[in-house]
Tab-separated table of C-alpha atoms in Angstrom:
chain	number	residue	atom	x	y	z
Y	1	UNK	CA	-0.042	0.076	-0.217
Y	2	UNK	CA	0.934	3.512	-0.296
Y	3	UNK	CA	2.775	4.602	2.644
Y	4	UNK	CA	2.482	8.610	1.698
Y	5	UNK	CA	-0.117	9.868	0.033
Y	6	UNK	CA	0.318	13.380	-1.788
Y	7	UNK	CA	-2.415	15.768	-3.167
Y	8	UNK	CA	-2.913	17.526	-5.553
Y	9	UNK	CA	-1.726	15.986	-8.683
Y	10	UNK	CA	-0.952	19.244	-10.559
Y	11	UNK	CA	-1.486	22.870	-9.530
Y	12	UNK	CA	-1.066	25.907	-11.100
Y	13	UNK	CA	-0.737	29.157	-9.536
Y	14	UNK	CA	-0.238	32.659	-10.540
Y	15	UNK	CA	3.153	34.577	-9.754
Y	16	UNK	CA	3.566	36.104	-6.036
Y	17	UNK	CA	0.446	33.230	-5.018
Y	18	UNK	CA	1.065	30.859	-2.617
Y	19	UNK	CA	1.331	27.440	-3.334
Y	20	UNK	CA	0.075	24.562	-0.878
Y	21	UNK	CA	0.850	20.690	-1.124
Y	22	UNK	CA	-0.369	18.308	1.135
Y	23	UNK	CA	0.920	14.866	2.394
Y	24	UNK	CA	-0.472	12.296	4.530
Y	25	UNK	CA	0.827	9.192	6.076
Y	26	UNK	CA	-0.232	6.310	8.299
Y	27	UNK	CA	2.864	4.901	9.863
Y	28	UNK	CA	3.484	6.816	13.052
Y	29	UNK	CA	7.066	5.550	13.023
Y	30	UNK	CA	7.967	7.887	10.217
Y	31	UNK	CA	10.376	10.517	11.935
Y	32	UNK	CA	11.952	12.412	9.261
Y	33	UNK	CA	9.888	14.413	6.408
Y	34	UNK	CA	11.645	15.909	3.419
Y	35	UNK	CA	10.622	17.777	0.637
Y	36	UNK	CA	12.059	17.198	-3.016
Y	37	UNK	CA	11.883	19.637	-5.970
Y	38	UNK	CA	12.517	18.008	-9.434
Y	39	UNK	CA	13.203	19.244	-12.622
Y	40	UNK	CA	12.714	17.641	-16.078
Y	41	UNK	CA	15.712	15.275	-16.781
Y	42	UNK	CA	16.831	15.988	-12.969
Y	43	UNK	CA	17.017	13.773	-10.140
Y	44	UNK	CA	14.979	14.999	-7.090
Y	45	UNK	CA	16.824	17.652	-4.951
Y	46	UNK	CA	16.179	18.514	-1.310
Y	47	UNK	CA	14.461	21.151	-0.561
Y	48	UNK	CA	13.875	21.438	3.183
Y	49	UNK	CA	12.734	18.739	5.828
Y	50	UNK	CA	11.360	18.433	9.265
Y	51	UNK	CA	11.075	16.333	12.115
Y	52	UNK	CA	7.984	15.536	14.032
Y	53	UNK	CA	9.238	17.441	17.331
Y	54	UNK	CA	8.435	20.744	15.446
Y	55	UNK	CA	5.108	21.910	14.036
Y	56	UNK	CA	6.810	24.396	11.517
Y	57	UNK	CA	10.154	24.877	9.701
Y	58	UNK	CA	10.750	27.845	7.408
Y	59	UNK	CA	13.637	28.440	5.018
Y	60	UNK	CA	13.333	31.401	2.799
Y	61	UNK	CA	10.055	31.038	0.926
Y	62	UNK	CA	9.623	27.285	1.869
Y	63	UNK	CA	7.819	26.382	4.836
Y	64	UNK	CA	6.612	22.862	5.664
Y	65	UNK	CA	3.470	22.603	8.472
Y	66	UNK	CA	3.575	19.200	10.383
Y	67	UNK	CA	0.685	18.104	12.309
Y	68	UNK	CA	1.463	15.084	14.292
Y	69	UNK	CA	-1.907	14.061	15.426
Y	70	UNK	CA	-3.461	14.515	11.970
Y	71	UNK	CA	-0.449	12.519	10.641
Y	72	UNK	CA	-0.355	15.438	8.151
Y	73	UNK	CA	2.395	17.590	6.722
Y	74	UNK	CA	2.183	20.333	3.894
Y	75	UNK	CA	4.431	22.447	2.173
Y	76	UNK	CA	4.018	26.030	1.329
Y	77	UNK	CA	5.657	28.145	-0.998
Y	78	UNK	CA	5.143	31.828	-0.295
Y	79	UNK	CA	5.475	34.493	-3.185
Y	80	UNK	CA	5.685	31.736	-5.799
Y	81	UNK	CA	7.947	32.299	-8.862
Y	82	UNK	CA	7.624	30.932	-12.896
Y	83	UNK	CA	11.069	29.708	-11.764
Y	84	UNK	CA	9.306	27.386	-9.355
Y	85	UNK	CA	7.591	25.443	-11.780
Y	86	UNK	CA	8.832	21.600	-10.979
Y	87	UNK	CA	7.435	18.692	-9.583
Y	88	UNK	CA	7.235	18.356	-5.869
Y	89	UNK	CA	7.773	15.149	-4.010
Y	90	UNK	CA	6.941	14.913	0.084
Y	91	UNK	CA	9.187	11.632	1.670
Y	92	UNK	CA	9.080	10.092	4.886
Y	93	UNK	CA	11.660	7.534	6.529
Y	94	UNK	CA	12.146	5.739	9.775
Y	95	UNK	CA	15.130	6.030	12.228
Y	96	UNK	CA	18.451	5.156	10.894
Y	97	UNK	CA	16.962	3.324	8.287
Y	98	UNK	CA	17.475	6.290	5.599
Y	99	UNK	CA	14.372	4.315	3.253
Y	100	UNK	CA	12.259	6.936	1.864
Y	101	UNK	CA	9.081	6.307	0.884
Y	102	UNK	CA	7.878	8.887	-1.679
Y	103	UNK	CA	4.403	10.489	-2.303
Y	104	UNK	CA	3.176	10.209	-6.248
Y	105	UNK	CA	4.346	13.718	-6.758
Y	106	UNK	CA	2.544	17.381	-7.766
Y	107	UNK	CA	3.520	19.181	-10.742
Y	108	UNK	CA	3.555	22.739	-10.107
Y	109	UNK	CA	3.083	25.505	-12.916
Y	110	UNK	CA	3.587	29.157	-12.066
Y	111	UNK	CA	1.779	31.733	-14.604
Y	112	UNK	CA	3.853	34.753	-15.052
D	1	UNK	CA	31.596	18.286	-9.909
D	2	UNK	CA	31.399	16.266	-6.590
D	3	UNK	CA	27.452	15.237	-6.894
D	4	UNK	CA	26.036	11.685	-7.586
D	5	UNK	CA	27.355	10.393	-10.891
D	6	UNK	CA	24.837	8.313	-12.900
D	7	UNK	CA	25.874	6.768	-16.284
D	8	UNK	CA	24.617	6.406	-18.760
D	9	UNK	CA	21.896	9.120	-18.912
D	10	UNK	CA	19.887	7.336	-21.712
D	11	UNK	CA	20.204	3.418	-22.278
D	12	UNK	CA	18.135	1.649	-25.094
D	13	UNK	CA	17.778	-2.135	-25.006
D	14	UNK	CA	15.927	-4.753	-26.620
D	15	UNK	CA	13.281	-7.183	-25.294
D	16	UNK	CA	15.686	-9.789	-23.413
D	17	UNK	CA	19.067	-7.731	-23.048
D	18	UNK	CA	20.570	-7.006	-20.154
D	19	UNK	CA	20.774	-3.404	-18.935
D	20	UNK	CA	23.567	-2.350	-16.624
D	21	UNK	CA	23.441	0.909	-14.518
D	22	UNK	CA	26.332	2.797	-12.892
D	23	UNK	CA	26.136	5.264	-9.882
D	24	UNK	CA	29.561	6.826	-8.560
D	25	UNK	CA	28.225	8.204	-5.134
D	26	UNK	CA	29.526	11.646	-3.801
D	27	UNK	CA	33.130	11.858	-2.548
D	28	UNK	CA	32.920	10.515	1.247
D	29	UNK	CA	29.525	8.750	0.916
D	30	UNK	CA	29.676	4.985	1.575
D	31	UNK	CA	25.720	4.587	1.481
D	32	UNK	CA	23.933	4.077	-1.961
D	33	UNK	CA	20.321	3.417	-2.727
D	34	UNK	CA	18.496	2.713	-5.925
D	35	UNK	CA	15.082	3.968	-6.524
D	36	UNK	CA	12.662	3.278	-9.943
D	37	UNK	CA	10.755	6.261	-10.753
D	38	UNK	CA	7.770	5.633	-13.741
D	39	UNK	CA	6.057	7.999	-15.843
D	40	UNK	CA	4.012	10.342	-13.854
D	41	UNK	CA	4.720	8.587	-10.431
D	42	UNK	CA	6.894	8.998	-7.519
D	43	UNK	CA	9.961	7.471	-7.158
D	44	UNK	CA	9.744	3.707	-5.331
D	45	UNK	CA	12.666	2.181	-2.987
D	46	UNK	CA	14.554	-0.806	-4.427
D	47	UNK	CA	17.621	-1.454	-2.671
D	48	UNK	CA	20.584	-0.105	-0.084
D	49	UNK	CA	23.795	-1.067	-0.072
D	50	UNK	CA	27.342	-0.081	1.637
D	51	UNK	CA	30.385	-1.327	0.499
D	52	UNK	CA	30.266	-4.963	-0.400
D	53	UNK	CA	26.940	-5.678	1.480
D	54	UNK	CA	23.322	-5.348	0.771
D	55	UNK	CA	21.616	-3.854	3.684
D	56	UNK	CA	17.987	-3.618	2.289
D	57	UNK	CA	16.600	-4.875	-1.191
D	58	UNK	CA	13.279	-5.219	0.009
D	59	UNK	CA	11.923	-3.168	-3.193
D	60	UNK	CA	13.897	-5.263	-5.833
D	61	UNK	CA	12.211	-7.791	-7.834
D	62	UNK	CA	12.816	-11.062	-6.857
D	63	UNK	CA	13.787	-11.797	-10.305
D	64	UNK	CA	16.394	-10.357	-12.888
D	65	UNK	CA	17.635	-7.429	-10.834
D	66	UNK	CA	20.675	-7.654	-8.709
D	67	UNK	CA	22.607	-4.503	-7.432
D	68	UNK	CA	26.098	-4.155	-6.006
D	69	UNK	CA	28.571	-1.795	-4.775
D	70	UNK	CA	31.856	-3.329	-4.539
D	71	UNK	CA	34.879	-2.066	-2.775
D	72	UNK	CA	36.202	-0.211	-5.848
D	73	UNK	CA	34.167	1.134	-8.427
D	74	UNK	CA	30.712	2.401	-8.393
D	75	UNK	CA	27.528	0.774	-7.634
D	76	UNK	CA	26.041	-1.065	-10.479
D	77	UNK	CA	22.475	-1.853	-11.011
D	78	UNK	CA	21.957	-5.203	-13.113
D	79	UNK	CA	18.511	-6.238	-14.983
D	80	UNK	CA	18.910	-9.200	-16.778
D	81	UNK	CA	16.244	-10.446	-19.823
D	82	UNK	CA	15.121	-6.867	-19.712
D	83	UNK	CA	11.213	-6.383	-20.471
D	84	UNK	CA	9.063	-3.546	-21.566
D	85	UNK	CA	7.908	-2.821	-17.938
D	86	UNK	CA	11.588	-2.110	-17.215
D	87	UNK	CA	10.921	1.006	-18.796
D	88	UNK	CA	11.824	3.778	-16.372
D	89	UNK	CA	14.057	6.184	-14.923
D	90	UNK	CA	16.350	4.713	-12.176
D	91	UNK	CA	17.898	6.934	-10.086
D	92	UNK	CA	20.858	6.347	-7.329
D	93	UNK	CA	21.310	8.532	-3.962
D	94	UNK	CA	24.040	8.401	-1.542
D	95	UNK	CA	24.242	9.406	2.045
D	96	UNK	CA	27.472	9.373	3.941
D	97	UNK	CA	27.043	7.227	7.040
D	98	UNK	CA	24.073	5.593	8.863
D	99	UNK	CA	23.495	5.903	12.482
D	100	UNK	CA	21.276	9.050	12.087
D	101	UNK	CA	19.183	9.984	9.078
D	102	UNK	CA	20.984	11.718	6.526
D	103	UNK	CA	19.285	13.419	3.668
D	104	UNK	CA	19.948	11.813	0.386
D	105	UNK	CA	21.500	13.420	-2.624
D	106	UNK	CA	20.122	12.089	-5.930
D	107	UNK	CA	22.078	11.693	-9.540
D	108	UNK	CA	20.330	12.822	-12.197
D	109	UNK	CA	19.118	9.245	-12.940
D	110	UNK	CA	19.399	6.751	-16.286
D	111	UNK	CA	16.331	6.853	-18.196
D	112	UNK	CA	15.945	3.075	-19.487
D	113	UNK	CA	13.942	2.193	-22.382
D	114	UNK	CA	12.763	-1.233	-23.665
D	115	UNK	CA	12.089	-1.518	-27.366
Protein backbone atom coordinates (compact mmCIF):
# COMPACT_ATOMS: atom_id res chain seq x y z
CA UNK A 1 0.00 0.00 0.00
CA UNK A 2 1.10 3.58 -0.50
CA UNK A 3 2.79 4.78 2.67
CA UNK A 4 2.63 8.48 1.81
CA UNK A 5 -0.29 10.06 -0.04
CA UNK A 6 0.22 13.38 -1.80
CA UNK A 7 -2.21 15.89 -3.25
CA UNK A 8 -2.97 17.58 -5.51
CA UNK A 9 -1.53 15.82 -8.51
CA UNK A 10 -1.11 19.13 -10.32
CA UNK A 11 -1.35 22.77 -9.31
CA UNK A 12 -1.50 26.03 -11.22
CA UNK A 13 -0.68 29.21 -9.32
CA UNK A 14 -0.27 32.79 -10.43
CA UNK A 15 3.08 34.48 -9.90
CA UNK A 16 3.20 35.92 -6.41
CA UNK A 17 0.61 33.52 -5.07
CA UNK A 18 0.94 30.78 -2.45
CA UNK A 19 1.40 27.17 -3.53
CA UNK A 20 0.23 24.54 -1.05
CA UNK A 21 0.95 20.83 -1.38
CA UNK A 22 -0.31 18.29 1.13
CA UNK A 23 0.86 14.88 2.27
CA UNK A 24 -0.56 12.33 4.67
CA UNK A 25 1.03 9.24 6.14
CA UNK A 26 -0.07 6.23 8.15
CA UNK A 27 3.04 4.89 9.82
CA UNK A 28 3.57 6.70 13.13
CA UNK A 29 7.14 5.41 13.20
CA UNK A 30 8.12 7.89 10.48
CA UNK A 31 10.35 10.54 11.99
CA UNK A 32 11.88 12.46 9.11
CA UNK A 33 9.88 14.24 6.41
CA UNK A 34 11.75 15.84 3.51
CA UNK A 35 10.43 17.62 0.47
CA UNK A 36 12.19 17.24 -2.86
CA UNK A 37 12.02 19.40 -5.98
CA UNK A 38 12.54 17.82 -9.37
CA UNK A 39 13.00 19.55 -12.71
CA UNK A 40 12.51 17.64 -15.98
CA UNK A 41 15.47 15.43 -16.78
CA UNK A 42 17.01 15.94 -13.37
CA UNK A 43 17.15 14.04 -10.11
CA UNK A 44 15.21 15.14 -7.03
CA UNK A 45 16.93 17.81 -4.97
CA UNK A 46 16.33 18.23 -1.25
CA UNK A 47 14.35 21.40 -0.60
CA UNK A 48 13.50 21.38 3.09
CA UNK A 49 12.89 18.77 5.78
CA UNK A 50 11.25 18.51 9.19
CA UNK A 51 11.17 16.19 12.17
CA UNK A 52 7.95 15.56 14.13
CA UNK A 53 9.13 17.39 17.25
CA UNK A 54 8.39 20.76 15.58
CA UNK A 55 5.19 21.98 13.97
CA UNK A 56 6.71 24.33 11.43
CA UNK A 57 9.97 24.97 9.67
CA UNK A 58 10.70 27.88 7.37
CA UNK A 59 13.54 28.38 4.92
CA UNK A 60 13.21 31.46 2.76
CA UNK A 61 9.96 31.24 0.79
CA UNK A 62 9.45 27.57 1.69
CA UNK A 63 7.62 26.44 4.83
CA UNK A 64 6.71 22.98 6.08
CA UNK A 65 3.72 22.72 8.40
CA UNK A 66 3.50 19.49 10.38
CA UNK A 67 0.46 18.12 12.20
CA UNK A 68 1.52 15.05 14.14
CA UNK A 69 -1.93 14.17 15.48
CA UNK A 70 -3.46 14.30 12.01
CA UNK A 71 -0.43 12.59 10.45
CA UNK A 72 -0.25 15.28 7.81
CA UNK A 73 2.35 17.70 6.58
CA UNK A 74 2.34 20.32 3.90
CA UNK A 75 4.66 22.49 1.85
CA UNK A 76 3.87 26.16 1.39
CA UNK A 77 5.67 28.18 -1.25
CA UNK A 78 5.18 31.87 -0.64
CA UNK A 79 5.45 34.45 -3.43
CA UNK A 80 5.57 31.65 -6.02
CA UNK A 81 7.74 32.34 -9.06
CA UNK A 82 7.82 30.83 -12.56
CA UNK A 83 11.21 29.34 -11.65
CA UNK A 84 9.43 27.29 -8.98
CA UNK A 85 7.61 25.37 -11.71
CA UNK A 86 8.70 21.77 -11.09
CA UNK A 87 7.45 18.53 -9.60
CA UNK A 88 7.47 18.36 -5.82
CA UNK A 89 7.67 15.14 -3.84
CA UNK A 90 7.10 14.64 -0.15
CA UNK A 91 8.78 11.70 1.52
CA UNK A 92 9.09 9.99 4.87
CA UNK A 93 11.60 7.74 6.54
CA UNK A 94 12.13 5.88 9.79
CA UNK A 95 15.03 6.35 12.14
CA UNK A 96 18.40 5.50 10.74
CA UNK A 97 17.28 3.24 7.96
CA UNK A 98 17.53 5.90 5.28
CA UNK A 99 14.81 4.22 3.25
CA UNK A 100 12.49 6.86 1.89
CA UNK A 101 8.86 6.43 0.98
CA UNK A 102 7.86 9.01 -1.61
CA UNK A 103 4.53 10.55 -2.42
CA UNK A 104 3.32 10.43 -6.00
CA UNK A 105 4.35 14.00 -6.77
CA UNK A 106 2.71 17.35 -7.52
CA UNK A 107 3.39 19.12 -10.77
CA UNK A 108 3.44 22.85 -10.04
CA UNK A 109 3.02 25.41 -12.79
CA UNK A 110 3.48 29.04 -11.80
CA UNK A 111 1.99 31.36 -14.41
CA UNK A 112 3.79 34.65 -15.06
CA UNK B 1 31.31 18.08 -10.08
CA UNK B 2 31.24 16.39 -6.70
CA UNK B 3 27.64 15.21 -6.98
CA UNK B 4 26.25 11.73 -7.48
CA UNK B 5 27.19 10.60 -10.98
CA UNK B 6 25.07 8.17 -12.94
CA UNK B 7 25.77 6.74 -16.33
CA UNK B 8 24.64 6.28 -18.89
CA UNK B 9 22.02 9.03 -18.83
CA UNK B 10 19.97 7.21 -21.45
CA UNK B 11 20.03 3.52 -22.23
CA UNK B 12 18.10 1.71 -24.92
CA UNK B 13 17.82 -2.06 -24.85
CA UNK B 14 15.82 -4.65 -26.74
CA UNK B 15 13.69 -7.14 -24.88
CA UNK B 16 15.80 -9.97 -23.53
CA UNK B 17 19.03 -7.98 -23.32
CA UNK B 18 20.85 -6.96 -20.16
CA UNK B 19 20.98 -3.44 -18.77
CA UNK B 20 23.76 -2.22 -16.51
CA UNK B 21 23.35 1.07 -14.71
CA UNK B 22 26.24 2.66 -12.85
CA UNK B 23 26.32 5.03 -9.92
CA UNK B 24 29.29 6.78 -8.35
CA UNK B 25 28.32 8.28 -4.97
CA UNK B 26 29.37 11.65 -3.73
CA UNK B 27 32.90 11.82 -2.38
CA UNK B 28 32.97 10.53 1.17
CA UNK B 29 29.62 8.76 0.89
CA UNK B 30 29.62 5.05 1.55
CA UNK B 31 25.87 4.38 1.37
CA UNK B 32 24.05 3.99 -1.93
CA UNK B 33 20.34 3.67 -2.66
CA UNK B 34 18.57 2.84 -5.89
CA UNK B 35 15.06 4.02 -6.74
CA UNK B 36 12.84 3.50 -9.76
CA UNK B 37 10.50 6.15 -11.12
CA UNK B 38 7.76 5.29 -13.56
CA UNK B 39 6.30 8.11 -15.69
CA UNK B 40 4.09 10.48 -13.67
CA UNK B 41 4.82 8.57 -10.47
CA UNK B 42 6.95 9.00 -7.38
CA UNK B 43 10.17 7.20 -6.66
CA UNK B 44 10.00 3.64 -5.36
CA UNK B 45 12.80 2.30 -3.18
CA UNK B 46 14.62 -0.69 -4.62
CA UNK B 47 17.80 -1.41 -2.67
CA UNK B 48 20.20 0.02 -0.10
CA UNK B 49 23.87 -0.92 -0.18
CA UNK B 50 27.05 -0.19 1.66
CA UNK B 51 30.45 -1.11 0.34
CA UNK B 52 30.38 -4.88 -0.39
CA UNK B 53 27.09 -5.33 1.49
CA UNK B 54 23.42 -5.31 0.60
CA UNK B 55 21.61 -3.83 3.58
CA UNK B 56 18.01 -3.79 2.37
CA UNK B 57 16.75 -5.18 -0.92
CA UNK B 58 13.09 -5.29 0.01
CA UNK B 59 12.10 -3.19 -3.03
CA UNK B 60 13.95 -5.27 -5.60
CA UNK B 61 11.98 -7.61 -7.87
CA UNK B 62 12.88 -11.17 -6.94
CA UNK B 63 13.99 -12.11 -10.42
CA UNK B 64 16.25 -10.51 -13.05
CA UNK B 65 17.36 -7.59 -10.84
CA UNK B 66 20.58 -7.46 -8.86
CA UNK B 67 22.74 -4.75 -7.33
CA UNK B 68 26.26 -4.50 -6.05
CA UNK B 69 28.56 -1.91 -4.54
CA UNK B 70 32.10 -3.27 -4.69
CA UNK B 71 35.01 -2.15 -2.58
CA UNK B 72 36.38 -0.28 -5.58
CA UNK B 73 34.34 1.33 -8.30
CA UNK B 74 30.74 2.39 -8.77
CA UNK B 75 27.58 0.70 -7.65
CA UNK B 76 25.93 -1.34 -10.40
CA UNK B 77 22.24 -2.05 -10.88
CA UNK B 78 21.87 -4.97 -13.27
CA UNK B 79 18.68 -5.98 -15.03
CA UNK B 80 18.80 -9.24 -16.93
CA UNK B 81 16.46 -10.22 -19.76
CA UNK B 82 14.77 -6.83 -19.80
CA UNK B 83 11.05 -6.51 -20.54
CA UNK B 84 8.95 -3.53 -21.61
CA UNK B 85 7.81 -2.96 -18.05
CA UNK B 86 11.39 -2.20 -17.00
CA UNK B 87 11.23 1.08 -18.92
CA UNK B 88 11.64 3.77 -16.28
CA UNK B 89 14.03 6.29 -14.82
CA UNK B 90 16.42 4.76 -12.31
CA UNK B 91 17.87 7.07 -9.71
CA UNK B 92 20.76 6.53 -7.40
CA UNK B 93 21.23 8.42 -4.15
CA UNK B 94 24.04 8.45 -1.62
CA UNK B 95 24.54 9.49 1.98
CA UNK B 96 27.58 9.71 4.19
CA UNK B 97 26.86 7.60 7.27
CA UNK B 98 24.21 5.50 8.89
CA UNK B 99 23.31 5.87 12.51
CA UNK B 100 21.42 9.09 12.06
CA UNK B 101 19.15 10.03 9.24
CA UNK B 102 21.00 11.83 6.52
CA UNK B 103 19.45 13.59 3.57
CA UNK B 104 19.99 11.61 0.44
CA UNK B 105 21.65 13.28 -2.53
CA UNK B 106 20.34 12.11 -5.87
CA UNK B 107 21.96 11.74 -9.24
CA UNK B 108 20.21 12.80 -12.45
CA UNK B 109 19.15 9.27 -13.25
CA UNK B 110 19.37 6.78 -16.10
CA UNK B 111 16.40 6.69 -18.44
CA UNK B 112 15.98 3.11 -19.57
CA UNK B 113 13.92 2.44 -22.67
CA UNK B 114 13.06 -1.09 -23.77
CA UNK B 115 12.22 -1.61 -27.43
